[in-house]
């Protein structure tokens, strides 16, 4: 940190705005007081993905076929250990840590994360989760009677509830446009938005990767449409960090939010919010504390006394990604997702919920690819059901869990059941082969009440 200038409270080190804005050449980071892992197995390109990675770097149960990383993520083992080291260090001298050391360390990790996602450090703040950040933006938008808030039908359910509630409170109108399935391509989405989004709309909200239907929305083009119509745009990138090669300066949204605990594998309780500079004075924290009135970053950096170790453990997460290689990690996840989709589509004789290029890797486009996909379940699985709805999806998901120890979500979209597969660095193709065989057994009535072992080797 720079001099002990105090922006707020009685903290002995609180010059947040001054240090967050320093150039790389001017900035001198604080010394980290705990030992961080070295990840020696990443040297000389020796890192191995799949089952060995699962055993070495994750706490996941060995006998569980875990292909639902997209739900709540899965923490990197070393990141959890780092968080615990920070917790112990904190309690050795709590006053010293919170009063003199914490804020400089939060500035340091904020700067590192900002560099990783391609934005100015002064435009990014750490928050506990994407839900908190989205509430911050939406509740900070001065909605009035007659204003319009725009969203697509693929918007995350909790966000829909928030938008609906805020519109009810203020008299604003919530405009929801329906995305029909199966999706034909990016042009379907762009034409829908271009035609239906009106100038003067108070806020437009888009998911970068919708949770239930995880195709990648053409965010840059959607942001451009919003800018053409002078509509502020919030991107819910809950699945973005880690899954995509983020470059926020290039995407240029007004707001971008992402979790770090999902694809990035940080400990739970860690996310970020990006806000364009001209909107920062209007974006105030939900929790008002000592930093209020001292600038955007100051207002968010201290939200009262709580466990800040998930934020500080980001050092280990970023080290891991940089040592293994972000492109190498994503290439593995994208490639596995593509193979898994092809395997299931062939085994079941079904299709994806959107064109392959909206889910899977397109080599010509930097950072383009996904770690999740939506594959149709064979209709014979539910051939005796007259109306397909959420309860049918839940029933099949429970069968896969209780009878085969496969953790994967089943989604009901427009009366069709799909499986949403997730592909991370600890997965390999045998996980999806087991899923494929389990669904076939259920279709053929071969399941029973005992958890079954599938020979898919």
Coordinates of C-alpha atoms in Angstrom, one line a residue:
X1 CA 0.0 0.0 0.0
X2 CA 1.0 3.6 -0.3
X3 CA 1.2 5.8 2.8
X4 CA -1.1 5.2 5.7
X5 CA -3.8 7.6 4.3
X6 CA -7.1 6.7 5.9
X7 CA -10.1 6.7 3.6
X8 CA -12.5 5.3 6.2
X9 CA -12.9 4.2 9.8
X10 CA -10.0 3.6 12.1
X11 CA -8.1 1.2 9.9
X12 CA -4.4 1.9 9.8
X13 CA -4.2 0.9 6.2
X14 CA -7.2 2.0 4.1
X15 CA -6.0 4.0 1.1
X16 CA -7.9 1.8 -1.2
X17 CA -8.6 4.1 -4.1
X18 CA -5.0 5.3 -4.3
X19 CA -3.4 1.9 -4.4
X20 CA -6.0 0.2 -6.6
X21 CA -5.3 2.8 -9.3
X22 CA -1.5 2.6 -9.3
X23 CA 0.2 1.3 -12.4
X24 CA 2.0 -2.0 -12.4
X25 CA 5.3 -0.2 -12.2
X26 CA 4.2 2.0 -9.3
X27 CA 2.5 -0.7 -7.3
X28 CA 4.3 -2.7 -4.6
X29 CA 2.3 -5.7 -3.3
X30 CA 2.3 -6.7 0.4
X31 CA 4.3 -9.8 1.4
X32 CA 2.0 -12.8 1.8
X33 CA 2.5 -14.1 5.3
X34 CA 1.7 -17.8 4.6
X35 CA 3.3 -20.4 2.4
X36 CA 1.5 -21.0 -0.9
X37 CA 1.7 -24.3 -2.9
X38 CA 4.2 -24.5 -5.7
X39 CA 2.3 -27.0 -8.0
X40 CA 5.6 -28.7 -9.0
X41 CA 3.8 -31.2 -11.1
X42 CA 3.0 -28.5 -13.6
X43 CA 6.7 -28.2 -14.5
X44 CA 7.9 -29.5 -17.8
X45 CA 4.3 -30.0 -19.0
X46 CA 3.7 -33.0 -16.7
X47 CA 0.3 -32.1 -15.5
X48 CA -2.3 -34.9 -16.0
X49 CA -6.1 -34.3 -16.3
X50 CA -8.9 -36.7 -15.5
X51 CA -8.8 -39.3 -12.7
X52 CA -5.3 -38.5 -11.4
X53 CA -6.2 -34.8 -11.3
X54 CA -9.4 -35.6 -9.3
X55 CA -7.5 -37.6 -6.7
X56 CA -4.6 -35.1 -6.4
X57 CA -6.4 -31.7 -6.5
X58 CA -10.0 -32.2 -5.5
X59 CA -11.9 -33.6 -2.5
X60 CA -14.6 -35.3 -4.6
X61 CA -15.7 -38.9 -3.7
X62 CA -13.9 -41.4 -5.9
X63 CA -16.9 -43.7 -6.4
X64 CA -19.3 -40.8 -7.4
X65 CA -19.6 -40.0 -11.1
X66 CA -19.7 -36.2 -10.5
X67 CA -20.7 -34.4 -13.7
X68 CA -22.5 -31.5 -12.2
X69 CA -19.7 -29.0 -11.6
X70 CA -21.9 -26.3 -13.0
X71 CA -24.2 -26.4 -9.9
X72 CA -21.9 -25.3 -7.0
X73 CA -18.4 -26.0 -8.4
X74 CA -15.8 -28.0 -6.7
X75 CA -13.0 -26.4 -4.8
X76 CA -9.4 -26.9 -5.7
X77 CA -7.9 -28.8 -2.7
X78 CA -4.9 -26.5 -2.5
X79 CA -7.1 -23.4 -2.5
X80 CA -9.1 -24.7 0.4
X81 CA -5.9 -25.4 2.3
X82 CA -4.7 -21.9 1.6
X83 CA -8.0 -20.4 2.9
X84 CA -7.6 -22.4 6.1
X85 CA -4.0 -21.1 6.5
X86 CA -5.3 -17.5 6.2
X87 CA -8.0 -18.3 8.8
X88 CA -5.4 -19.6 11.3
X89 CA -3.1 -16.7 10.5
X90 CA -5.9 -14.2 11.2
X91 CA -6.6 -15.7 14.6
X92 CA -3.0 -15.4 15.7
X93 CA -3.3 -11.7 16.0
X94 CA -6.8 -10.6 14.8
X95 CA -6.4 -6.9 15.3
X96 CA -3.2 -6.7 13.4
X97 CA -4.7 -8.6 10.5
X98 CA -8.0 -6.7 10.2
X99 CA -6.7 -3.3 11.1
X100 CA -3.3 -3.3 9.3
X101 CA -3.0 -6.1 6.8
X102 CA -6.3 -7.2 5.3
X103 CA -7.1 -4.3 3.1
X104 CA -3.7 -4.2 1.4
X105 CA -4.1 -7.9 0.7
X106 CA -7.6 -7.4 -0.7
X107 CA -6.2 -4.7 -3.0
X108 CA -3.5 -7.1 -4.1
X109 CA -5.7 -10.0 -5.0
X110 CA -8.3 -7.6 -6.7
X111 CA -5.5 -6.4 -8.9
X112 CA -4.4 -9.9 -9.9
X113 CA -8.0 -11.0 -10.7
X114 CA -8.6 -7.8 -12.7
X115 CA -5.6 -8.6 -14.8
X116 CA -6.9 -12.2 -15.3
X117 CA -10.3 -11.1 -16.6
X118 CA -9.0 -8.1 -18.7
X119 CA -10.1 -5.0 -16.9
X120 CA -8.8 -2.1 -14.9
X121 CA -8.5 -2.9 -11.2
X122 CA -10.4 0.1 -10.2
X123 CA -13.5 -1.3 -12.2
X124 CA -13.7 -4.5 -10.2
X125 CA -14.8 -5.4 -6.7
X126 CA -14.9 -8.7 -4.8
X127 CA -18.2 -9.9 -3.5
X128 CA -19.4 -13.1 -1.8
X129 CA -21.5 -14.4 -4.7
X130 CA -23.1 -13.5 -8.0
X131 CA -26.5 -13.2 -6.3
X132 CA -25.3 -10.4 -4.1
X133 CA -23.7 -8.5 -7.0
X134 CA -26.9 -8.8 -9.2
X135 CA -29.0 -7.6 -6.3
X136 CA -26.6 -4.7 -5.9
X137 CA -27.0 -3.6 -9.6
X138 CA -30.7 -4.2 -9.9
X139 CA -31.7 -2.5 -6.6
X140 CA -29.3 0.3 -7.4
X141 CA -31.1 1.0 -10.7
X142 CA -33.6 3.8 -10.2
X143 CA -36.7 2.1 -11.5
X144 CA -39.9 4.1 -11.7
X145 CA -43.4 3.5 -12.8
X146 CA -43.5 2.8 -16.5
X147 CA -39.8 1.9 -16.8
X148 CA -39.0 -1.3 -18.6
X149 CA -36.6 -4.0 -17.6
X150 CA -35.7 -6.5 -20.3
X151 CA -34.7 -10.2 -20.0
X152 CA -34.9 -13.5 -22.0
X153 CA -36.8 -16.6 -20.9
X154 CA -33.4 -18.3 -20.3
X155 CA -32.6 -15.9 -17.5
X156 CA -31.6 -17.6 -14.2
X157 CA -34.7 -18.3 -12.0
X158 CA -33.5 -16.4 -9.0
X159 CA -32.7 -13.4 -11.1
X160 CA -36.2 -13.6 -12.7
X161 CA -37.7 -13.4 -9.1
X162 CA -35.5 -10.4 -8.3
X163 CA -36.5 -8.5 -11.4
X164 CA -40.2 -9.4 -11.0
X165 CA -40.1 -8.2 -7.4
X166 CA -38.3 -4.9 -8.1
X167 CA -40.8 -4.2 -10.9
X168 CA -43.7 -4.9 -8.6
X169 CA -42.2 -2.6 -5.9
X170 CA -41.6 0.3 -8.4
X171 CA -44.4 -0.1 -11.0
X172 CA -41.8 -0.8 -13.7
X173 CA -42.6 -3.3 -16.5
X174 CA -40.7 -6.6 -16.8
X175 CA -40.4 -7.6 -20.5
X176 CA -39.6 -11.3 -20.9
X177 CA -38.9 -12.5 -24.4
X178 CA -39.2 -16.2 -25.1
X179 CA -36.3 -18.2 -26.6
X180 CA -37.8 -21.2 -28.4
X181 CA -36.1 -24.6 -28.4
X182 CA -34.3 -26.2 -30.0
X183 CA -32.3 -23.1 -30.7
X184 CA -31.3 -22.7 -34.4
X185 CA -28.2 -20.5 -33.8
X186 CA -26.9 -17.2 -32.6
X187 CA -28.9 -15.3 -35.2
X188 CA -32.1 -16.5 -33.6
X189 CA -31.1 -14.8 -30.4
X190 CA -29.8 -11.6 -32.0
X191 CA -32.8 -11.1 -34.2
X192 CA -35.1 -11.6 -31.2
X193 CA -33.3 -9.0 -29.1
X194 CA -32.8 -6.6 -32.0
X195 CA -36.5 -6.7 -32.8
X196 CA -37.9 -6.6 -29.2
X197 CA -35.5 -4.4 -27.2
X198 CA -36.8 -0.9 -27.2
X199 CA -34.9 2.3 -26.8
X200 CA -35.3 3.8 -23.4
X201 CA -35.3 0.5 -21.6
X202 CA -33.9 1.0 -18.1
X203 CA -31.9 -2.2 -17.9
X204 CA -31.3 -5.3 -20.0
X205 CA -30.1 -8.5 -18.4
X206 CA -28.5 -11.4 -20.2
X207 CA -26.8 -14.6 -19.0
X208 CA -23.4 -15.3 -20.6
X209 CA -24.1 -19.0 -20.2
X210 CA -27.7 -19.7 -19.1
X211 CA -27.7 -22.2 -16.2
X212 CA -30.6 -24.4 -17.3
X213 CA -29.8 -24.2 -21.0
X214 CA -26.0 -23.7 -21.1
X215 CA -25.3 -22.6 -24.7
X216 CA -23.1 -19.5 -25.0
X217 CA -25.0 -16.3 -25.7
X218 CA -23.3 -14.0 -28.3
X219 CA -22.6 -11.5 -25.6
X220 CA -20.4 -9.0 -27.5
X221 CA -23.1 -8.7 -30.2
X222 CA -25.8 -8.3 -27.6
X223 CA -23.8 -5.6 -25.8
X224 CA -23.4 -3.8 -29.1
X225 CA -27.2 -3.9 -29.7
X226 CA -27.8 -2.5 -26.2
X227 CA -25.3 0.3 -26.8
X228 CA -26.9 1.1 -30.2
X229 CA -30.2 1.6 -28.4
X230 CA -28.6 3.3 -25.4
X231 CA -29.7 0.6 -23.0
X232 CA -27.6 -0.2 -19.9
X233 CA -26.7 -3.9 -19.9
X234 CA -26.0 -6.3 -17.1
X235 CA -24.3 -9.6 -17.9
X236 CA -24.9 -12.4 -15.5
X237 CA -21.6 -14.3 -16.1
X238 CA -22.0 -16.7 -13.1
X239 CA -20.5 -19.5 -15.2
X240 CA -18.0 -17.2 -17.0
X241 CA -14.9 -17.1 -14.9
X242 CA -12.8 -20.1 -15.7
X243 CA -15.1 -21.5 -18.3
X244 CA -14.5 -18.7 -20.8
X245 CA -11.5 -16.6 -21.7
X246 CA -12.8 -13.3 -20.4
X247 CA -11.7 -10.0 -21.8
X248 CA -14.0 -7.4 -20.2
X249 CA -12.5 -4.5 -22.0
X250 CA -13.3 -6.2 -25.3
X251 CA -16.8 -7.2 -24.2
X252 CA -17.5 -3.7 -22.9
X253 CA -20.6 -4.3 -20.8
X254 CA -21.9 -1.8 -18.3
X255 CA -21.9 -4.5 -15.6
X256 CA -20.4 -8.0 -15.6
X257 CA -20.7 -10.4 -12.7
X258 CA -19.2 -13.9 -12.2
X259 CA -18.6 -16.5 -9.5
X260 CA -15.1 -17.7 -8.7
X261 CA -16.3 -20.8 -6.9
X262 CA -17.7 -22.4 -10.0
X263 CA -15.4 -23.1 -12.9
X264 CA -12.5 -21.2 -11.4
X265 CA -12.6 -23.6 -8.4
X266 CA -12.1 -21.1 -5.6
X267 CA -13.5 -21.7 -2.1
X268 CA -17.2 -20.9 -1.7
X269 CA -18.1 -17.3 -1.0
X270 CA -16.0 -15.6 -3.7
X271 CA -17.2 -13.7 -6.8
X272 CA -16.5 -10.4 -8.6
X273 CA -18.5 -7.5 -10.0
X274 CA -17.3 -5.3 -12.8
X275 CA -18.8 -1.9 -13.2
X276 CA -18.0 0.6 -16.0
X277 CA -16.5 3.8 -14.6
X278 CA -19.3 6.2 -15.4
X279 CA -21.8 4.0 -13.5
X280 CA -19.7 3.4 -10.4
X281 CA -21.0 6.5 -8.5
X282 CA -24.5 5.1 -8.9
X283 CA -23.6 1.5 -7.8
X284 CA -23.6 1.4 -4.1
X285 CA -23.2 -1.6 -1.8
X286 CA -26.1 -3.4 -0.2
X287 CA -24.2 -3.3 3.1
X288 CA -23.1 0.2 4.1
X289 CA -19.9 0.3 6.2
X290 CA -16.8 2.3 6.8
X291 CA -15.8 2.8 3.2
X292 CA -19.0 4.5 2.2
X293 CA -18.3 7.8 0.5
X294 CA -14.6 7.1 -0.1
X295 CA -14.9 5.7 -3.7
X296 CA -16.3 2.7 -5.6
X297 CA -13.6 0.2 -4.4
X298 CA -13.5 1.5 -0.9
X299 CA -17.3 1.1 -0.5
X300 CA -17.2 -2.6 -1.4
X301 CA -13.9 -3.8 0.0
X302 CA -15.1 -3.9 3.6
X303 CA -18.6 -5.3 4.2
X304 CA -18.2 -5.7 8.0
X305 CA -16.4 -8.5 9.8
X306 CA -16.6 -11.8 8.1
X307 CA -14.3 -14.5 6.7
X308 CA -12.3 -13.0 3.9
X309 CA -10.2 -16.1 3.4
X310 CA -12.0 -17.2 0.2
X311 CA -10.9 -13.9 -1.5
X312 CA -7.3 -14.3 -0.3
X313 CA -7.2 -17.9 -1.5
X314 CA -7.6 -16.6 -5.0
X315 CA -3.8 -16.3 -5.1
X316 CA -3.6 -20.1 -5.1
X317 CA -6.3 -20.4 -7.7
X318 CA -4.8 -17.9 -10.1
X319 CA -1.3 -19.5 -9.5
X320 CA -2.8 -22.9 -10.5
X321 CA -4.4 -21.6 -13.6
X322 CA -1.4 -19.7 -14.7
X323 CA 1.0 -22.6 -14.0
X324 CA -1.1 -25.2 -15.8
X325 CA -2.1 -22.7 -18.5
X326 CA -5.6 -21.2 -18.9
X327 CA -5.7 -22.2 -22.6
X328 CA -4.5 -25.8 -21.8
X329 CA -7.2 -26.1 -19.1
X330 CA -10.0 -24.9 -21.4
X331 CA -8.8 -26.9 -24.3
X332 CA -9.2 -30.0 -22.2
X333 CA -12.6 -29.1 -20.9
X334 CA -13.9 -28.0 -24.3
X335 CA -12.5 -31.1 -26.0
X336 CA -14.0 -33.4 -23.4
X337 CA -17.4 -31.7 -23.6
X338 CA -17.4 -32.2 -27.4
X339 CA -16.4 -35.9 -27.1
X340 CA -19.0 -36.4 -24.3
X341 CA -21.8 -34.9 -26.5
X342 CA -20.9 -37.0 -29.5
X343 CA -20.8 -40.1 -27.3
X344 CA -24.3 -39.5 -25.8
X345 CA -25.9 -38.3 -29.0
X346 CA -24.7 -41.5 -30.7
X347 CA -25.5 -43.8 -27.8
X348 CA -29.0 -42.4 -27.3
X349 CA -29.9 -41.4 -30.9
X350 CA -30.9 -37.9 -29.8
X351 CA -29.6 -34.4 -30.3
X352 CA -28.4 -31.2 -28.6
X353 CA -30.7 -28.4 -27.5
X354 CA -28.9 -26.0 -29.7
X355 CA -26.4 -26.2 -32.6
X356 CA -23.1 -27.7 -31.6
X357 CA -21.2 -24.5 -32.2
X358 CA -23.2 -22.8 -29.5
X359 CA -22.0 -25.3 -26.9
X360 CA -18.7 -26.7 -28.2
X361 CA -15.3 -25.6 -29.2
X362 CA -14.8 -23.5 -32.3
X363 CA -11.1 -23.3 -32.9
X364 CA -11.2 -20.2 -35.0
X365 CA -12.6 -18.1 -32.2
X366 CA -10.3 -17.2 -29.2
X367 CA -11.8 -18.5 -26.0
X368 CA -14.9 -19.9 -27.7
X369 CA -16.2 -23.1 -26.2
X370 CA -18.2 -24.4 -23.3
X371 CA -17.8 -26.8 -20.3
X372 CA -21.5 -27.6 -20.3
X373 CA -24.0 -28.9 -22.8
X374 CA -27.6 -29.9 -23.0
X375 CA -28.2 -33.4 -24.5
X376 CA -31.7 -34.7 -25.1
X377 CA -32.8 -37.8 -23.1
X378 CA -34.1 -40.7 -25.2
X379 CA -37.9 -40.2 -25.4
X380 CA -38.5 -43.9 -24.6
X381 CA -37.4 -43.2 -21.1
X382 CA -40.7 -41.4 -20.5
X383 CA -42.8 -42.8 -23.3
X384 CA -45.7 -43.7 -20.9
X385 CA -45.9 -40.1 -19.6
X386 CA -48.6 -37.9 -21.3
X387 CA -47.2 -34.5 -20.1
X388 CA -43.5 -33.9 -19.4
X389 CA -42.8 -31.4 -16.7
X390 CA -40.3 -30.6 -13.9
X391 CA -41.4 -33.6 -11.7
X392 CA -40.3 -36.0 -14.5
X393 CA -36.9 -34.4 -14.7
X394 CA -36.5 -34.6 -10.9
X395 CA -37.5 -38.3 -10.9
X396 CA -35.0 -39.3 -13.5
X397 CA -32.3 -37.2 -11.7
X398 CA -33.0 -39.0 -8.5
X399 CA -32.9 -42.4 -10.2
X400 CA -29.4 -41.7 -11.6
X401 CA -28.2 -40.5 -8.2
X402 CA -29.8 -43.2 -5.9
X403 CA -29.3 -46.2 -8.3
X404 CA -26.1 -45.4 -10.1
X405 CA -24.4 -42.7 -7.9
X406 CA -24.3 -40.3 -10.9
X407 CA -24.6 -36.7 -9.9
X408 CA -26.0 -34.8 -12.9
X409 CA -29.0 -32.5 -13.4
X410 CA -32.0 -33.3 -15.7
X411 CA -33.8 -30.3 -17.2
X412 CA -37.3 -30.0 -18.6
X413 CA -37.3 -27.5 -21.5
X414 CA -40.4 -27.0 -23.6
X415 CA -41.8 -30.4 -22.7
X416 CA -38.5 -32.3 -23.5
X417 CA -36.1 -33.8 -21.0
X418 CA -32.4 -33.0 -21.3
X419 CA -29.3 -33.9 -19.3
X420 CA -27.0 -31.0 -18.5
X421 CA -23.5 -32.3 -18.5
X422 CA -20.5 -30.5 -17.0
X423 CA -16.9 -31.2 -18.0
X424 CA -14.0 -30.1 -15.7
X425 CA -10.4 -31.1 -15.5
X426 CA -11.1 -34.0 -13.1
X427 CA -13.6 -35.6 -15.5
X428 CA -12.8 -38.1 -18.3
X429 CA -14.9 -39.7 -21.0
X430 CA -15.7 -42.8 -18.9
X431 CA -17.9 -40.5 -16.7
X432 CA -20.2 -39.8 -19.6
X433 CA -20.1 -43.4 -20.9
X434 CA -21.4 -44.5 -17.4
X435 CA -24.2 -41.9 -17.7
X436 CA -25.1 -43.1 -21.2
X437 CA -25.3 -46.7 -20.0
X438 CA -27.3 -45.8 -16.9
X439 CA -30.0 -44.0 -18.9
X440 CA -30.2 -47.0 -21.3
X441 CA -30.7 -49.3 -18.4
X442 CA -33.4 -47.1 -17.0
X443 CA -35.1 -47.0 -20.5
X444 CA -35.0 -50.8 -20.6
X445 CA -36.4 -51.1 -17.1
X446 CA -33.2 -52.7 -15.8
X447 CA -32.7 -50.3 -12.8
X448 CA -33.4 -51.4 -9.2
X449 CA -33.2 -50.0 -5.7
X450 CA -29.5 -50.7 -5.2
X451 CA -26.7 -48.6 -6.5
X452 CA -25.3 -50.3 -9.6
X453 CA -21.8 -50.5 -10.8
X454 CA -21.5 -50.0 -14.6
X455 CA -18.8 -51.8 -16.5
X456 CA -18.0 -49.1 -19.1
X457 CA -14.3 -49.6 -19.4

